[in-house]
């Protein structure tokens, strides 16, 4: 009987290690290089080639330990103030975030969706924002990526 328990324990240990490895920890604190890359804009499903989406924007952000513990808050840090996150999950290496973004000036509703993968030292997310006005339904999409590049210095 003892041999069976030992065998079971020996088999369970690698399985527990695999399960722990499958669920990445919170983001690692430190200096992050993050990039926002605009993708495509559409109006009622038609690609708007003439709409200037802007350049990819890269910046470095010092992520403190308290901030690193909440990946969702970090991923949505640049959303509009009027946006309200309606569902959010960052677990097991997957990110799914949805939000409602009303436009108080226009009186219409918009939406936000982020989805993708993350690890403690990187992330790769797709984003889509949608808004409806008198012209139709406009959608913007693109990518948000980030990678930890080292410890924060005193200057950042």
PDB file of C-alpha atoms in Angstrom:
ATOM      1  CA  UNK A   1       0.000   0.000   0.000  1.00  0.00           C
ATOM      2  CA  UNK A   2       2.774   2.435   0.893  1.00  0.00           C
ATOM      3  CA  UNK A   3       4.461   1.766  -2.449  1.00  0.00           C
ATOM      4  CA  UNK A   4       1.208   2.704  -4.265  1.00  0.00           C
ATOM      5  CA  UNK A   5       0.935   5.980  -2.332  1.00  0.00           C
ATOM      6  CA  UNK A   6       4.591   6.789  -3.110  1.00  0.00           C
ATOM      7  CA  UNK A   7       4.058   6.045  -6.821  1.00  0.00           C
ATOM      8  CA  UNK A   8       0.938   8.220  -6.879  1.00  0.00           C
ATOM      9  CA  UNK A   9       2.789  11.059  -5.144  1.00  0.00           C
ATOM     10  CA  UNK A  10       5.716  10.732  -7.562  1.00  0.00           C
ATOM     11  CA  UNK A  11       3.346  10.985 -10.524  1.00  0.00           C
ATOM     12  CA  UNK A  12       1.345  13.853  -9.034  1.00  0.00           C
ATOM     13  CA  UNK A  13       4.364  16.118  -8.430  1.00  0.00           C
ATOM     14  CA  UNK A  14       5.192  16.697 -12.134  1.00  0.00           C
ATOM     15  CA  UNK A  15       1.490  17.204 -12.872  1.00  0.00           C
ATOM     16  CA  UNK A  16       1.251  19.872 -10.173  1.00  0.00           C
ATOM     17  CA  UNK A  17       4.335  21.603 -11.591  1.00  0.00           C
ATOM     18  CA  UNK A  18       2.791  21.582 -15.068  1.00  0.00           C
ATOM     19  CA  UNK A  19      -0.464  23.015 -13.735  1.00  0.00           C
ATOM     20  CA  UNK A  20       1.414  25.773 -11.913  1.00  0.00           C
ATOM     21  CA  UNK A  21       3.432  26.597 -15.037  1.00  0.00           C
ATOM     22  CA  UNK A  22       0.248  26.866 -17.101  1.00  0.00           C
ATOM     23  CA  UNK A  23      -1.087  29.732 -14.977  1.00  0.00           C
ATOM     24  CA  UNK A  24       1.383  32.622 -15.238  1.00  0.00           C
ATOM     25  CA  UNK A  25       1.837  34.891 -12.266  1.00  0.00           C
ATOM     26  CA  UNK A  26       0.954  38.542 -12.249  1.00  0.00           C
ATOM     27  CA  UNK A  27       2.978  40.801 -14.507  1.00  0.00           C
ATOM     28  CA  UNK A  28       6.567  41.206 -13.377  1.00  0.00           C
ATOM     29  CA  UNK A  29       7.346  44.611 -11.901  1.00  0.00           C
ATOM     30  CA  UNK A  30       9.998  46.622 -13.684  1.00  0.00           C
ATOM     31  CA  UNK A  31      10.564  48.632 -16.829  1.00  0.00           C
ATOM     32  CA  UNK A  32       8.220  47.697 -19.681  1.00  0.00           C
ATOM     33  CA  UNK A  33       8.368  48.680 -23.331  1.00  0.00           C
ATOM     34  CA  UNK A  34       4.792  48.910 -24.595  1.00  0.00           C
ATOM     35  CA  UNK A  35       3.580  49.475 -28.129  1.00  0.00           C
ATOM     36  CA  UNK A  36       0.181  50.539 -29.465  1.00  0.00           C
ATOM     37  CA  UNK A  37      -0.080  49.711 -33.164  1.00  0.00           C
ATOM     38  CA  UNK A  38      -3.168  50.973 -35.028  1.00  0.00           C
ATOM     39  CA  UNK A  39      -4.573  48.465 -37.485  1.00  0.00           C
ATOM     40  CA  UNK A  40      -7.714  48.984 -39.537  1.00  0.00           C
ATOM     41  CA  UNK A  41     -10.647  51.397 -39.453  1.00  0.00           C
ATOM     42  CA  UNK A  42     -13.987  50.459 -41.010  1.00  0.00           C
ATOM     43  CA  UNK A  43     -17.329  52.157 -41.501  1.00  0.00           C
ATOM     44  CA  UNK A  44     -20.226  49.722 -41.783  1.00  0.00           C
ATOM     45  CA  UNK A  45     -17.693  46.996 -42.622  1.00  0.00           C
ATOM     46  CA  UNK A  46     -15.954  48.954 -45.405  1.00  0.00           C
ATOM     47  CA  UNK A  47     -12.236  49.628 -44.854  1.00  0.00           C
ATOM     48  CA  UNK A  48     -11.443  53.334 -44.589  1.00  0.00           C
ATOM     49  CA  UNK A  49      -8.087  53.608 -46.353  1.00  0.00           C
ATOM     50  CA  UNK A  50      -8.061  57.405 -46.256  1.00  0.00           C
ATOM     51  CA  UNK A  51      -8.498  57.722 -42.495  1.00  0.00           C
ATOM     52  CA  UNK A  52      -5.199  58.613 -40.775  1.00  0.00           C
ATOM     53  CA  UNK A  53      -4.829  56.142 -37.921  1.00  0.00           C
ATOM     54  CA  UNK A  54      -1.526  57.504 -36.723  1.00  0.00           C
ATOM     55  CA  UNK A  55       1.815  55.868 -36.158  1.00  0.00           C
ATOM     56  CA  UNK A  56       2.623  53.031 -33.838  1.00  0.00           C
ATOM     57  CA  UNK A  57       3.389  54.524 -30.435  1.00  0.00           C
ATOM     58  CA  UNK A  58       6.096  52.995 -28.237  1.00  0.00           C
ATOM     59  CA  UNK A  59       6.765  54.068 -24.683  1.00  0.00           C
ATOM     60  CA  UNK A  60       8.522  52.817 -21.587  1.00  0.00           C
ATOM     61  CA  UNK A  61       6.567  52.425 -18.370  1.00  0.00           C
ATOM     62  CA  UNK A  62       7.886  51.614 -14.916  1.00  0.00           C
ATOM     63  CA  UNK A  63       5.448  49.075 -13.488  1.00  0.00           C
ATOM     64  CA  UNK A  64       5.385  49.057  -9.684  1.00  0.00           C
ATOM     65  CA  UNK A  65       4.751  45.854  -7.724  1.00  0.00           C
ATOM     66  CA  UNK A  66       1.248  46.954  -6.671  1.00  0.00           C
ATOM     67  CA  UNK A  67       0.308  47.709 -10.300  1.00  0.00           C
ATOM     68  CA  UNK A  68       1.843  44.461 -11.566  1.00  0.00           C
ATOM     69  CA  UNK A  69      -0.532  42.428  -9.396  1.00  0.00           C
ATOM     70  CA  UNK A  70      -3.527  43.609 -11.482  1.00  0.00           C
ATOM     71  CA  UNK A  71      -2.886  42.915 -15.193  1.00  0.00           C
ATOM     72  CA  UNK A  72      -6.389  44.042 -16.216  1.00  0.00           C
ATOM     73  CA  UNK A  73      -5.857  47.544 -14.802  1.00  0.00           C
ATOM     74  CA  UNK A  74      -2.503  47.756 -16.595  1.00  0.00           C
ATOM     75  CA  UNK A  75      -3.973  46.639 -19.940  1.00  0.00           C
ATOM     76  CA  UNK A  76      -6.835  49.183 -19.819  1.00  0.00           C
ATOM     77  CA  UNK A  77      -4.792  52.085 -18.407  1.00  0.00           C
ATOM     78  CA  UNK A  78      -5.146  54.184 -21.573  1.00  0.00           C
ATOM     79  CA  UNK A  79      -8.870  53.731 -22.177  1.00  0.00           C
ATOM     80  CA  UNK A  80     -11.115  56.752 -22.225  1.00  0.00           C
ATOM     81  CA  UNK A  81     -12.312  58.051 -18.904  1.00  0.00           C
ATOM     82  CA  UNK A  82     -15.942  57.442 -19.913  1.00  0.00           C
ATOM     83  CA  UNK A  83     -15.327  53.724 -20.575  1.00  0.00           C
ATOM     84  CA  UNK A  84     -16.680  51.258 -18.043  1.00  0.00           C
ATOM     85  CA  UNK A  85     -15.212  47.746 -17.984  1.00  0.00           C
ATOM     86  CA  UNK A  86     -18.142  45.302 -18.100  1.00  0.00           C
ATOM     87  CA  UNK A  87     -16.194  42.022 -17.968  1.00  0.00           C
ATOM     88  CA  UNK A  88     -12.523  41.286 -17.482  1.00  0.00           C
ATOM     89  CA  UNK A  89     -10.364  38.236 -17.075  1.00  0.00           C
ATOM     90  CA  UNK A  90      -6.604  37.810 -17.084  1.00  0.00           C
ATOM     91  CA  UNK A  91      -5.880  34.226 -16.077  1.00  0.00           C
ATOM     92  CA  UNK A  92      -4.092  31.149 -17.358  1.00  0.00           C
ATOM     93  CA  UNK A  93      -2.228  33.295 -19.879  1.00  0.00           C
ATOM     94  CA  UNK A  94      -5.393  34.578 -21.595  1.00  0.00           C
ATOM     95  CA  UNK A  95      -6.860  38.071 -21.506  1.00  0.00           C
ATOM     96  CA  UNK A  96     -10.496  38.875 -22.289  1.00  0.00           C
ATOM     97  CA  UNK A  97     -11.744  42.394 -21.501  1.00  0.00           C
ATOM     98  CA  UNK A  98     -14.926  44.091 -22.656  1.00  0.00           C
ATOM     99  CA  UNK A  99     -16.183  47.557 -21.932  1.00  0.00           C
ATOM    100  CA  UNK A 100     -18.856  50.096 -22.718  1.00  0.00           C
ATOM    101  CA  UNK A 101     -17.711  53.534 -23.835  1.00  0.00           C
ATOM    102  CA  UNK A 102     -20.571  56.020 -24.144  1.00  0.00           C
ATOM    103  CA  UNK A 103     -19.923  59.306 -25.929  1.00  0.00           C
ATOM    104  CA  UNK A 104     -21.566  61.993 -23.785  1.00  0.00           C
ATOM    105  CA  UNK A 105     -21.240  64.637 -26.527  1.00  0.00           C
ATOM    106  CA  UNK A 106     -22.771  62.519 -29.290  1.00  0.00           C
ATOM    107  CA  UNK A 107     -25.162  60.598 -27.027  1.00  0.00           C
ATOM    108  CA  UNK A 108     -24.273  57.228 -28.514  1.00  0.00           C
ATOM    109  CA  UNK A 109     -22.673  54.090 -27.174  1.00  0.00           C
ATOM    110  CA  UNK A 110     -19.394  52.519 -28.078  1.00  0.00           C
ATOM    111  CA  UNK A 111     -17.628  49.364 -27.047  1.00  0.00           C
ATOM    112  CA  UNK A 112     -14.132  48.176 -26.324  1.00  0.00           C
ATOM    113  CA  UNK A 113     -12.709  44.670 -26.570  1.00  0.00           C
ATOM    114  CA  UNK A 114      -9.200  43.447 -25.720  1.00  0.00           C
ATOM    115  CA  UNK A 115      -8.162  39.831 -26.106  1.00  0.00           C
ATOM    116  CA  UNK A 116      -4.952  37.896 -26.361  1.00  0.00           C
ATOM    117  CA  UNK A 117      -2.189  36.254 -24.376  1.00  0.00           C
ATOM    118  CA  UNK A 118       0.111  37.340 -21.583  1.00  0.00           C
ATOM    119  CA  UNK A 119       2.948  35.996 -19.470  1.00  0.00           C
ATOM    120  CA  UNK A 120       4.745  37.555 -16.537  1.00  0.00           C
ATOM    121  CA  UNK A 121       7.194  39.302 -18.897  1.00  0.00           C
ATOM    122  CA  UNK A 122       5.187  39.984 -22.089  1.00  0.00           C
ATOM    123  CA  UNK A 123       1.763  40.397 -23.646  1.00  0.00           C
ATOM    124  CA  UNK A 124       0.216  40.448 -27.108  1.00  0.00           C
ATOM    125  CA  UNK A 125      -3.347  41.750 -27.290  1.00  0.00           C
ATOM    126  CA  UNK A 126      -5.734  42.625 -30.096  1.00  0.00           C
ATOM    127  CA  UNK A 127      -8.081  45.543 -29.516  1.00  0.00           C
ATOM    128  CA  UNK A 128     -11.288  46.640 -31.187  1.00  0.00           C
ATOM    129  CA  UNK A 129     -13.341  49.738 -30.461  1.00  0.00           C
ATOM    130  CA  UNK A 130     -16.731  50.304 -32.011  1.00  0.00           C
ATOM    131  CA  UNK A 131     -18.923  53.398 -32.064  1.00  0.00           C
ATOM    132  CA  UNK A 132     -22.150  54.181 -33.844  1.00  0.00           C
ATOM    133  CA  UNK A 133     -23.203  57.613 -35.069  1.00  0.00           C
ATOM    134  CA  UNK A 134     -25.292  59.142 -37.857  1.00  0.00           C
ATOM    135  CA  UNK A 135     -22.787  57.862 -40.473  1.00  0.00           C
ATOM    136  CA  UNK A 136     -22.977  54.244 -39.332  1.00  0.00           C
ATOM    137  CA  UNK A 137     -20.897  51.825 -37.249  1.00  0.00           C
ATOM    138  CA  UNK A 138     -17.219  52.721 -37.104  1.00  0.00           C
ATOM    139  CA  UNK A 139     -14.676  50.181 -35.891  1.00  0.00           C
ATOM    140  CA  UNK A 140     -10.993  50.644 -35.078  1.00  0.00           C
ATOM    141  CA  UNK A 141      -8.680  47.719 -34.425  1.00  0.00           C
ATOM    142  CA  UNK A 142      -5.031  47.158 -33.704  1.00  0.00           C
ATOM    143  CA  UNK A 143      -2.486  45.550 -31.399  1.00  0.00           C
ATOM    144  CA  UNK A 144      -1.144  46.256 -27.938  1.00  0.00           C
ATOM    145  CA  UNK A 145       2.144  44.561 -27.137  1.00  0.00           C
ATOM    146  CA  UNK A 146       4.549  44.798 -24.267  1.00  0.00           C
ATOM    147  CA  UNK A 147       7.659  43.213 -22.875  1.00  0.00           C
ATOM    148  CA  UNK A 148       9.583  43.663 -19.674  1.00  0.00           C
ATOM    149  CA  UNK A 149      13.028  45.018 -20.498  1.00  0.00           C
ATOM    150  CA  UNK A 150      14.603  45.239 -17.039  1.00  0.00           C
ATOM    151  CA  UNK A 151      14.402  46.869 -13.648  1.00  0.00           C
ATOM    152  CA  UNK A 152      13.184  50.421 -13.240  1.00  0.00           C
ATOM    153  CA  UNK A 153      15.884  53.010 -12.756  1.00  0.00           C
ATOM    154  CA  UNK A 154      15.754  56.040 -10.504  1.00  0.00           C
ATOM    155  CA  UNK A 155      14.960  58.223 -13.552  1.00  0.00           C
ATOM    156  CA  UNK A 156      11.766  56.354 -14.503  1.00  0.00           C
TER     157      UNK A 156
END
